PDB file of C-alpha atoms and ligand atoms in Angstrom:
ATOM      1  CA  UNK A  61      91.390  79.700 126.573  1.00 65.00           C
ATOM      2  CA  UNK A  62      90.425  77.538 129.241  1.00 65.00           C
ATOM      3  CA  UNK A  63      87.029  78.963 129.789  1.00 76.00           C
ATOM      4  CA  UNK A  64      86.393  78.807 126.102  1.00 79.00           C
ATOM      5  CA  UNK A  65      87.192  74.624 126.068  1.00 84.00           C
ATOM      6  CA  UNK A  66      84.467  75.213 129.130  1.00 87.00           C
ATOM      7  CA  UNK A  67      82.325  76.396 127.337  1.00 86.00           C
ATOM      8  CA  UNK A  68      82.960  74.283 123.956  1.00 89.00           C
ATOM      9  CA  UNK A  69      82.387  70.899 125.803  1.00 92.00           C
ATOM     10  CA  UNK A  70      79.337  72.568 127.768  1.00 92.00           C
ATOM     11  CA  UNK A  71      77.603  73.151 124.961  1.00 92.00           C
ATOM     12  CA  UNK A  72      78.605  69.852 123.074  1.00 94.00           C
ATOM     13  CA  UNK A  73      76.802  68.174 126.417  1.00 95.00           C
ATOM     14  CA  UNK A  74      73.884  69.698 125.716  1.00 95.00           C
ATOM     15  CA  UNK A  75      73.909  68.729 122.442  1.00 96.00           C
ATOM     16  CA  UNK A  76      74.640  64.897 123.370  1.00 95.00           C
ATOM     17  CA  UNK A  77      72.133  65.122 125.673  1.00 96.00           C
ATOM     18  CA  UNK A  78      69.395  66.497 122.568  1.00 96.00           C
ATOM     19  CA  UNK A  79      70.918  63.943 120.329  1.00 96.00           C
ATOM     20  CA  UNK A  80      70.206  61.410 122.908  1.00 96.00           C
ATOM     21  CA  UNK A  81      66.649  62.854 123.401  1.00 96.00           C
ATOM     22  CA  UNK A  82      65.341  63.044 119.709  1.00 95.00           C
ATOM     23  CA  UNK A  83      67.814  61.814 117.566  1.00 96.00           C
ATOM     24  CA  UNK A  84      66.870  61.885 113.572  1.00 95.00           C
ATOM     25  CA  UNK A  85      69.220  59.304 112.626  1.00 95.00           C
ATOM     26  CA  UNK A  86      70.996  56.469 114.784  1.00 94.00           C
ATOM     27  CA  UNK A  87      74.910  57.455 115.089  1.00 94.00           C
ATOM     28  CA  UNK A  88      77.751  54.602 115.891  1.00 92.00           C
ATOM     29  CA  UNK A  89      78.935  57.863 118.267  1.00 93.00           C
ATOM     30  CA  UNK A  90      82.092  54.983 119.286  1.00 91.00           C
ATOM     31  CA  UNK A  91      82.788  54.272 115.431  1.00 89.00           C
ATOM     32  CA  UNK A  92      83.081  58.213 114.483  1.00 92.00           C
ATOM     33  CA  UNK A  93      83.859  60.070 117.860  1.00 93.00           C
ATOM     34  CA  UNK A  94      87.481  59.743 118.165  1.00 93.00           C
ATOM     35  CA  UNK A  95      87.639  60.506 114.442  1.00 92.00           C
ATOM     36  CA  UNK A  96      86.503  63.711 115.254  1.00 95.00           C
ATOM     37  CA  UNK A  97      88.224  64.273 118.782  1.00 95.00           C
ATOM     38  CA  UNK A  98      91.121  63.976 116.286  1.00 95.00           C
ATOM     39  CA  UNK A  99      89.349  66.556 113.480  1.00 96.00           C
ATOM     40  CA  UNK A 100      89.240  69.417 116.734  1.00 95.00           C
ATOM     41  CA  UNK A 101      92.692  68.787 117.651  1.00 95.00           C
ATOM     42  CA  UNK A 102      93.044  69.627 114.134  1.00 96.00           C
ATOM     43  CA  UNK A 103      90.806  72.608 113.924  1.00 95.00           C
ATOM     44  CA  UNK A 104      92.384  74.047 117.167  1.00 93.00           C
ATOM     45  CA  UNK A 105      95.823  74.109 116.369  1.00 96.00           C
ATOM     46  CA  UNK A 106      95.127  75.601 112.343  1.00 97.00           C
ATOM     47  CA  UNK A 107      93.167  77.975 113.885  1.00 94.00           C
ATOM     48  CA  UNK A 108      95.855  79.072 116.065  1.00 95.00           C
ATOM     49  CA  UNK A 109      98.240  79.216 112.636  1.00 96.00           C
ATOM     50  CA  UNK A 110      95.618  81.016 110.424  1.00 96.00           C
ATOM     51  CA  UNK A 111      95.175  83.840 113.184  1.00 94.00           C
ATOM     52  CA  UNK A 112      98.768  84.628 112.928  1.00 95.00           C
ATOM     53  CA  UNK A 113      98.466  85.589 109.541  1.00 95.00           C
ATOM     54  CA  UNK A 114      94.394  86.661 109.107  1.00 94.00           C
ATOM     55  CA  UNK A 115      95.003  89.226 112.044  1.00 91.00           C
ATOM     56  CA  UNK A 116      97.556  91.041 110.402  1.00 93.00           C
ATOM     57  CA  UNK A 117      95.894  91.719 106.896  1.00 94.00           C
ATOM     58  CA  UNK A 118      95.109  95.620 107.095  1.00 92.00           C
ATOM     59  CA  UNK A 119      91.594  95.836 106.779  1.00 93.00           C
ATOM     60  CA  UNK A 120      90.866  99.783 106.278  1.00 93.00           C
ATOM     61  CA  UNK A 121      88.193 101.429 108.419  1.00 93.00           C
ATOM     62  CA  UNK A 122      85.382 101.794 106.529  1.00 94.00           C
ATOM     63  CA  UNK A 123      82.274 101.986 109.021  1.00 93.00           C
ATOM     64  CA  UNK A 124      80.881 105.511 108.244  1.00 92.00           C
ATOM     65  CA  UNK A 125      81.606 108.176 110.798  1.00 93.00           C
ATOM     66  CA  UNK A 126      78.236 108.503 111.536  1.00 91.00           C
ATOM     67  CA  UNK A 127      77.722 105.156 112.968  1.00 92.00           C
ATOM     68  CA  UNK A 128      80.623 104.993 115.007  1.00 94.00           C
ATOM     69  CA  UNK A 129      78.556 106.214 117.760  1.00 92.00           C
ATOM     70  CA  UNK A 130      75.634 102.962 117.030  1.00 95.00           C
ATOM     71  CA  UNK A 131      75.577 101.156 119.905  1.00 96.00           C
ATOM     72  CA  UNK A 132      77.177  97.745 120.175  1.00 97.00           C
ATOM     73  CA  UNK A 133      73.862  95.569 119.724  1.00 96.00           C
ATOM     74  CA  UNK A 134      73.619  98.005 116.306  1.00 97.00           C
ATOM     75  CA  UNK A 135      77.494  97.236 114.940  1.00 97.00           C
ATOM     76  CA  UNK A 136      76.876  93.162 116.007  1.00 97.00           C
ATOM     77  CA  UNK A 137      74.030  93.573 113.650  1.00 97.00           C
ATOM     78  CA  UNK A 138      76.077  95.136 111.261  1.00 97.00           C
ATOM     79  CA  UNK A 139      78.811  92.662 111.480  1.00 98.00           C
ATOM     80  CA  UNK A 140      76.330  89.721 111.260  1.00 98.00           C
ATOM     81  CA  UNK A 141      75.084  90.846 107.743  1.00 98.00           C
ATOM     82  CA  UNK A 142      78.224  91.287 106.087  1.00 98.00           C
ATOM     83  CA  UNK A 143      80.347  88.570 107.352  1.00 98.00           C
ATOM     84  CA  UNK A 144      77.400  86.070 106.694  1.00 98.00           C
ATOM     85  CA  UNK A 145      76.635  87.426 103.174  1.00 98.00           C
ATOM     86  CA  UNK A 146      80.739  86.733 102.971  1.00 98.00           C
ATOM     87  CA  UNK A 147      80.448  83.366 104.566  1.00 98.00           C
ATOM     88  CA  UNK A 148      77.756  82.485 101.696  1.00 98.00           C
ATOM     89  CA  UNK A 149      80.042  83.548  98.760  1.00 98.00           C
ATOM     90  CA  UNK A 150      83.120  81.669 100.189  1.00 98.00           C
ATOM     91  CA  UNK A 151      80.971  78.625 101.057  1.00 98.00           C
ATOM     92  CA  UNK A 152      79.728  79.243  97.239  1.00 98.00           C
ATOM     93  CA  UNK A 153      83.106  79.373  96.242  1.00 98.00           C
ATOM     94  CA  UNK A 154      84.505  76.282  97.617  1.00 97.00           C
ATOM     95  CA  UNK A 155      81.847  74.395  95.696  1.00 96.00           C
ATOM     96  CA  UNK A 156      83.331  75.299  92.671  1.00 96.00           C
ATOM     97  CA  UNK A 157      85.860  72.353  91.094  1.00 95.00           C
ATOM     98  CA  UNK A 158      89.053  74.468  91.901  1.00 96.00           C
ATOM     99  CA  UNK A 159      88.484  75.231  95.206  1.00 97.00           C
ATOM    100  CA  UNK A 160      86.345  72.045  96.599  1.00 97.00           C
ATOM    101  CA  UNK A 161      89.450  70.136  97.666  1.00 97.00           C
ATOM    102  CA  UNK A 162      89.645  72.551 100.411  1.00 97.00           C
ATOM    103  CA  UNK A 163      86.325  72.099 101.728  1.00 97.00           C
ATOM    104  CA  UNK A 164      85.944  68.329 100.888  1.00 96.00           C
ATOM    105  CA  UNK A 165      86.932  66.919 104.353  1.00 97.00           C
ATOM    106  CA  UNK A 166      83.864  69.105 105.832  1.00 97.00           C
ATOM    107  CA  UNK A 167      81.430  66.780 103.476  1.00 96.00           C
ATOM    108  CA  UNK A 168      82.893  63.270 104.286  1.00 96.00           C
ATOM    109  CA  UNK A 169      81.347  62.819 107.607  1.00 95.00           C
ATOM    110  CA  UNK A 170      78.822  59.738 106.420  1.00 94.00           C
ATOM    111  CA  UNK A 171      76.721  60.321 110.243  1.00 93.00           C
ATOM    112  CA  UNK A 172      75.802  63.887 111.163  1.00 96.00           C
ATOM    113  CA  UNK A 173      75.994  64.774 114.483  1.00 97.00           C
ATOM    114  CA  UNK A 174      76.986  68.166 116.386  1.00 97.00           C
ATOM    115  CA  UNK A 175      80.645  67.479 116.351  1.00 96.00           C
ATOM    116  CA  UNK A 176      80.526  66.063 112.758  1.00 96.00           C
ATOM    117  CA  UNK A 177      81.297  69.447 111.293  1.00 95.00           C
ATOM    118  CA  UNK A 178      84.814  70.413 113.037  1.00 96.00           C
ATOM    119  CA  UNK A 179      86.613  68.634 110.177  1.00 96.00           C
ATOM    120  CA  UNK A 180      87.742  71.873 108.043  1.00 97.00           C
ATOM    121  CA  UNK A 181      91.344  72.089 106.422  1.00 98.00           C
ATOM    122  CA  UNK A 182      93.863  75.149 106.822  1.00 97.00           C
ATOM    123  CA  UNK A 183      92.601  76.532 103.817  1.00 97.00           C
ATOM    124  CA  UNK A 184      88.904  76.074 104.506  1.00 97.00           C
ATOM    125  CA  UNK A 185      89.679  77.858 107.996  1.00 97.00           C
ATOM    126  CA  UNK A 186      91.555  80.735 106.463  1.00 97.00           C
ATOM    127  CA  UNK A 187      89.154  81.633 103.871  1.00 97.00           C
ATOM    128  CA  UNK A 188      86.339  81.441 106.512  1.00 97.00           C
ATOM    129  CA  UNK A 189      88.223  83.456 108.858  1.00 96.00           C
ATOM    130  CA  UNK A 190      88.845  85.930 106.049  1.00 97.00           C
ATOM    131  CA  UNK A 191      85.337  86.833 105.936  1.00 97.00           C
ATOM    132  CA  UNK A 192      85.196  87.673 109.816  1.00 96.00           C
ATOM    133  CA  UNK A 193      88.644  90.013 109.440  1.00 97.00           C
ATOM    134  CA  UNK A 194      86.583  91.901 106.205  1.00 97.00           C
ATOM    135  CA  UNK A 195      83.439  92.344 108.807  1.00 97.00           C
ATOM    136  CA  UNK A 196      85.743  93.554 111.556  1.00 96.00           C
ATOM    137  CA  UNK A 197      85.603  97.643 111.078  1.00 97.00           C
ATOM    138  CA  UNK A 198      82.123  97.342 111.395  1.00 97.00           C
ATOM    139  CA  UNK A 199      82.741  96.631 114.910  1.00 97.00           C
ATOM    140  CA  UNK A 200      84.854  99.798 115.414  1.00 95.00           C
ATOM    141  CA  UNK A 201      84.426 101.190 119.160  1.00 94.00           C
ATOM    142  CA  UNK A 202      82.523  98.373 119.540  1.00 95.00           C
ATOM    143  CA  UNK A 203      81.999  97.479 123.707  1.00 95.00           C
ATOM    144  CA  UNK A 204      85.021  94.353 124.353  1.00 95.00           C
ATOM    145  CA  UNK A 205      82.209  91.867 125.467  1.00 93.00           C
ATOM    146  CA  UNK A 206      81.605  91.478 121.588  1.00 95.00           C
ATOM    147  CA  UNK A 207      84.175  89.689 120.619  1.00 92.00           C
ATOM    148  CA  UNK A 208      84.400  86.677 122.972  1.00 87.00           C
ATOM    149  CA  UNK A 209      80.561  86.686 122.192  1.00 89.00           C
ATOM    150  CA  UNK A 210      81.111  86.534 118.825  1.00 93.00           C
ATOM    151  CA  UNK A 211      83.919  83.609 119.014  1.00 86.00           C
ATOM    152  CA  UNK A 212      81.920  81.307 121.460  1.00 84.00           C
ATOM    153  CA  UNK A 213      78.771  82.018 119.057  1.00 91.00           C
ATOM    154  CA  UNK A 214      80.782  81.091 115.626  1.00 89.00           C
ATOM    155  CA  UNK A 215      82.065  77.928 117.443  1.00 83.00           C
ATOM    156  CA  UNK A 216      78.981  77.326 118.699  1.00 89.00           C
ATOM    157  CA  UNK A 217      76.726  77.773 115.482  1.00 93.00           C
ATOM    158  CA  UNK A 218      79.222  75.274 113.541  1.00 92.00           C
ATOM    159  CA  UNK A 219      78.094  73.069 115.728  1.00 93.00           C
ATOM    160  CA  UNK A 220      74.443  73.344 116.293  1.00 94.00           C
ATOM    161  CA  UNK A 221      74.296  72.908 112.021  1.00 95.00           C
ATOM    162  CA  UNK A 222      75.055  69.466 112.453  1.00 97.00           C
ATOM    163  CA  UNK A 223      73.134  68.241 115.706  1.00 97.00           C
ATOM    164  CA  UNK A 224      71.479  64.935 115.074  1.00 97.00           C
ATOM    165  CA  UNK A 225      67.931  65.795 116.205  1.00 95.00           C
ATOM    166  CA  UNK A 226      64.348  65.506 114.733  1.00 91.00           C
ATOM    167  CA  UNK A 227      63.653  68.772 116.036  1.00 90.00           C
ATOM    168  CA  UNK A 228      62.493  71.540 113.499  1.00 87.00           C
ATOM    169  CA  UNK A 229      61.243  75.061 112.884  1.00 88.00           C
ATOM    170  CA  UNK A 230      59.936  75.939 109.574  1.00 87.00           C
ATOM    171  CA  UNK A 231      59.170  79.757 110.969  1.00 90.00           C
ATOM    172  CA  UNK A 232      62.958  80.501 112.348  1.00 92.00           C
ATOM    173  CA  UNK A 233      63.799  78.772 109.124  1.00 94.00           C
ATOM    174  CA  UNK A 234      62.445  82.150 106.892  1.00 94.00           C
ATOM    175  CA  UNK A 235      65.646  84.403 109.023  1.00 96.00           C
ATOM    176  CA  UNK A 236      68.089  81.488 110.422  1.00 96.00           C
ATOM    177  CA  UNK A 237      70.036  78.022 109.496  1.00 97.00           C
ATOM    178  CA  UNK A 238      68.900  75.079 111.756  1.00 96.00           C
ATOM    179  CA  UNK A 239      70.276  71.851 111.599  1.00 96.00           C
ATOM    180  CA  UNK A 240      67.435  69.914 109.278  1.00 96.00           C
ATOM    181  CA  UNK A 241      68.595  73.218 107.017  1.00 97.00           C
ATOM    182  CA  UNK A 242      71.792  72.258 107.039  1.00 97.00           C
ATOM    183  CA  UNK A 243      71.599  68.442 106.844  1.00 97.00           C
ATOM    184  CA  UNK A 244      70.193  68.885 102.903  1.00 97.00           C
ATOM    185  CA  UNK A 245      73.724  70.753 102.204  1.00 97.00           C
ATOM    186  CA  UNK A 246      75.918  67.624 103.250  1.00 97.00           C
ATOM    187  CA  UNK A 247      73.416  65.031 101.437  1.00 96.00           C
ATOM    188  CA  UNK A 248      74.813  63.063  98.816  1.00 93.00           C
ATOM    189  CA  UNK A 249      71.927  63.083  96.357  1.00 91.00           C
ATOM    190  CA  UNK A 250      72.938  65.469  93.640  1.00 85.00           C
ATOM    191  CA  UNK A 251      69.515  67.059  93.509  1.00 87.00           C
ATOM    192  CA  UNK A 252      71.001  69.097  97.136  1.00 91.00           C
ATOM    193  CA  UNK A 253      74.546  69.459  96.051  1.00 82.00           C
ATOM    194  CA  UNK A 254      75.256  73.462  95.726  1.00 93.00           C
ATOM    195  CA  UNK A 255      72.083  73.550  98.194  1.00 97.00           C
ATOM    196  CA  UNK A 256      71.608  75.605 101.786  1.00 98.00           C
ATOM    197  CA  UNK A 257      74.731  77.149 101.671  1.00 98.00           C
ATOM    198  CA  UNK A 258      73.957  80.031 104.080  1.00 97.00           C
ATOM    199  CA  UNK A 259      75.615  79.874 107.334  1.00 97.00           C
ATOM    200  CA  UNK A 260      73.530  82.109 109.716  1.00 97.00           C
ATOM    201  CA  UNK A 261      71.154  82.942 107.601  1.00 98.00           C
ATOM    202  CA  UNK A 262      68.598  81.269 105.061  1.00 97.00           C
ATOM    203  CA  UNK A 263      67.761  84.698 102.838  1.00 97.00           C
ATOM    204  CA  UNK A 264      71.233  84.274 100.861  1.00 98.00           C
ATOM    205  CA  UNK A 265      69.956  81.070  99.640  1.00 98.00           C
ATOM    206  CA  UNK A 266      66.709  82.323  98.859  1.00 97.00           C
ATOM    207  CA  UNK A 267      68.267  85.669  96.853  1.00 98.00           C
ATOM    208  CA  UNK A 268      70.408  83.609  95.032  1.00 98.00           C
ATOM    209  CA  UNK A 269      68.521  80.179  93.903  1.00 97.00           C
ATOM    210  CA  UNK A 270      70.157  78.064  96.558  1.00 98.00           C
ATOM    211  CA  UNK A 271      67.278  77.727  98.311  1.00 97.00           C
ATOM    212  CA  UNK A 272      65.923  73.990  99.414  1.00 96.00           C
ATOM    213  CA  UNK A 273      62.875  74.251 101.567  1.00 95.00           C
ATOM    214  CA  UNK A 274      63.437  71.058 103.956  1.00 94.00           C
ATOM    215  CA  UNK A 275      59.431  70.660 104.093  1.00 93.00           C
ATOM    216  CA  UNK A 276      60.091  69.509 100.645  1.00 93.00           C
ATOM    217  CA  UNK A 277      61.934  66.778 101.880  1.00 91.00           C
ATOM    218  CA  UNK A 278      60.990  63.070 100.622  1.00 88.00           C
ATOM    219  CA  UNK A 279      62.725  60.067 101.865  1.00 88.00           C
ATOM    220  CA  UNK A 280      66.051  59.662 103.724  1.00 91.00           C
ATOM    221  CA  UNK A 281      69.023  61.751 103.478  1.00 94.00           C
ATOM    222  CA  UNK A 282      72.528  60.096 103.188  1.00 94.00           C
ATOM    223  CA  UNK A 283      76.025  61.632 103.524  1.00 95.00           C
ATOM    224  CA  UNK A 284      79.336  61.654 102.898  1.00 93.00           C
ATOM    225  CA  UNK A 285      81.418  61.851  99.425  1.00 93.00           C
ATOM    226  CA  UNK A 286      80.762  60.074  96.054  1.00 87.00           C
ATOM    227  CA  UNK A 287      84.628  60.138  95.263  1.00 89.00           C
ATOM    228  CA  UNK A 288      87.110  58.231  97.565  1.00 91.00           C
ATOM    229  CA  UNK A 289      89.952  60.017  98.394  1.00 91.00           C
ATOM    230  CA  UNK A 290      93.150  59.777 100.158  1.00 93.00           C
ATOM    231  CA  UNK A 291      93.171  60.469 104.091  1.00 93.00           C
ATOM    232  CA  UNK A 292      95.955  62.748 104.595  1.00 95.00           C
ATOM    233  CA  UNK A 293      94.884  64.718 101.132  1.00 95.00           C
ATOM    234  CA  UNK A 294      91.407  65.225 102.847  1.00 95.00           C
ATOM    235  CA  UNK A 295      93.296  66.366 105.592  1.00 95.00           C
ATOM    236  CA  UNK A 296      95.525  68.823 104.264  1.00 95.00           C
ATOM    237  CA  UNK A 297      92.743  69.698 101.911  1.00 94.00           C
ATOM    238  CA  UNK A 298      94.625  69.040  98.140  1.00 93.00           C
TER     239      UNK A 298
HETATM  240 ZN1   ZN B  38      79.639  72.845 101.743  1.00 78.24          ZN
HETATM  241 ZN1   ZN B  39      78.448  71.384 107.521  1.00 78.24          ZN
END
């Protein structure tokens, strides 16, 4: 636990330290940072709650027996494409008017920056974390260095989507999210809303018409939500 807070707040440097670099926007980092100190205290102890119940849904084994000998790298890869084509329906999902409430505190950050997107809701973790439990046979005999990998890389990735940098890569664009990618989804302008949904990867997006090519880009980008909404509903996500 302690080496993954480590870890966490290494990375997060090195993000402060690229946001400090080549920043894309200017961030009032005193006016929002506690805010979300507060949203991780948040997203640590739900995600302590949700594991309690994810981990014990019985998800049956249904990796063929002829790739149970694949090696690890193989099953990662595996494990990668389905929980990420999951992660894309869910996010799809939440964008629907029944289930946004859940996923509405995620979109009120008005400044991007790396620790902008912590702020998720019980709900929004759970149905999330459903998608890794449904990937999970896919890793069956898998080697144990996988899973910490995978944890430290999830936490990781959340957090890279919303560094505040100029930086940008159309090519690793065509396979993976980067943050300029990700930026369009939590614009306000309703010509990106139910845009760049994909999580990992950008070819979800492109199958399914969700696809905004950030070269296309004009102008600035703002954020945050068009409705105003009570604080502790945003919280609890109702
Ligand atoms: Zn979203
Ligand atoms: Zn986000």
């Amino acid at each position: 636990m302690l080496n993954s807070y480590l870890l966490f707040w290494s990375i997060g440097m090195l993000f402060f330290a690229a946001e400090w670099l080549k920043p894309a926007r200017p961030i009032a980092y005193r006016a929002v940072f506690w805010r979300d100190l507060f949203a991780l205290g948040v997203y640590n102890l739900s995600f302590l709650l949700v594991v309690q119940v994810t981990d014990r849904i019985p998800v049956p084994q249904y990796l063929p027996v002829a790739l149970y000998n694949l090696p690890t790298a193989g099953k990662l890869l595996l494990f990668y494409i389905v929980e990420d084509f999951g992660l894309y329906w869910v996010h799809r999902l939440m964008h629907t008017s029944l289930v946004w409430p859940v996923h509405r505190w995620h979109h009120s950050p008005t400044s991007l920056y790396w620790l902008a997107g912590i702020r998720a809701t019980i709900p929004h973790i759970a149905l999330f974390n459903l998608t890794y439990v449904a990937a999970l046979p896919l890793l069956h005999d898998a080697s144990a260095w996988a899973f910490p990998v995978i944890m430290m890389e999830h936490i990781a990735r959340n957090n890279w989507m919303h560094v505040n940098v100029t930086w940008k890569s159309s090519w690793l664009e065509w396979v993976f999210v980067t943050p300029r990618y990700h930026h369009i989804h939590h614009s306000s302008d309703p010509a990106h809303q139910m845009k760049n949904l994909g999580a990992l990867l950008t070819i979800w997006d492109r199958v399914f018409d969700t696809y905004y090519n950030p070269d296309d880009l004009t102008g600035e980008l703002k954020f945050g939500l068009s409705e105003r909404v009570n604080p502790v509903r945003l919280v609890i996500g109702v």
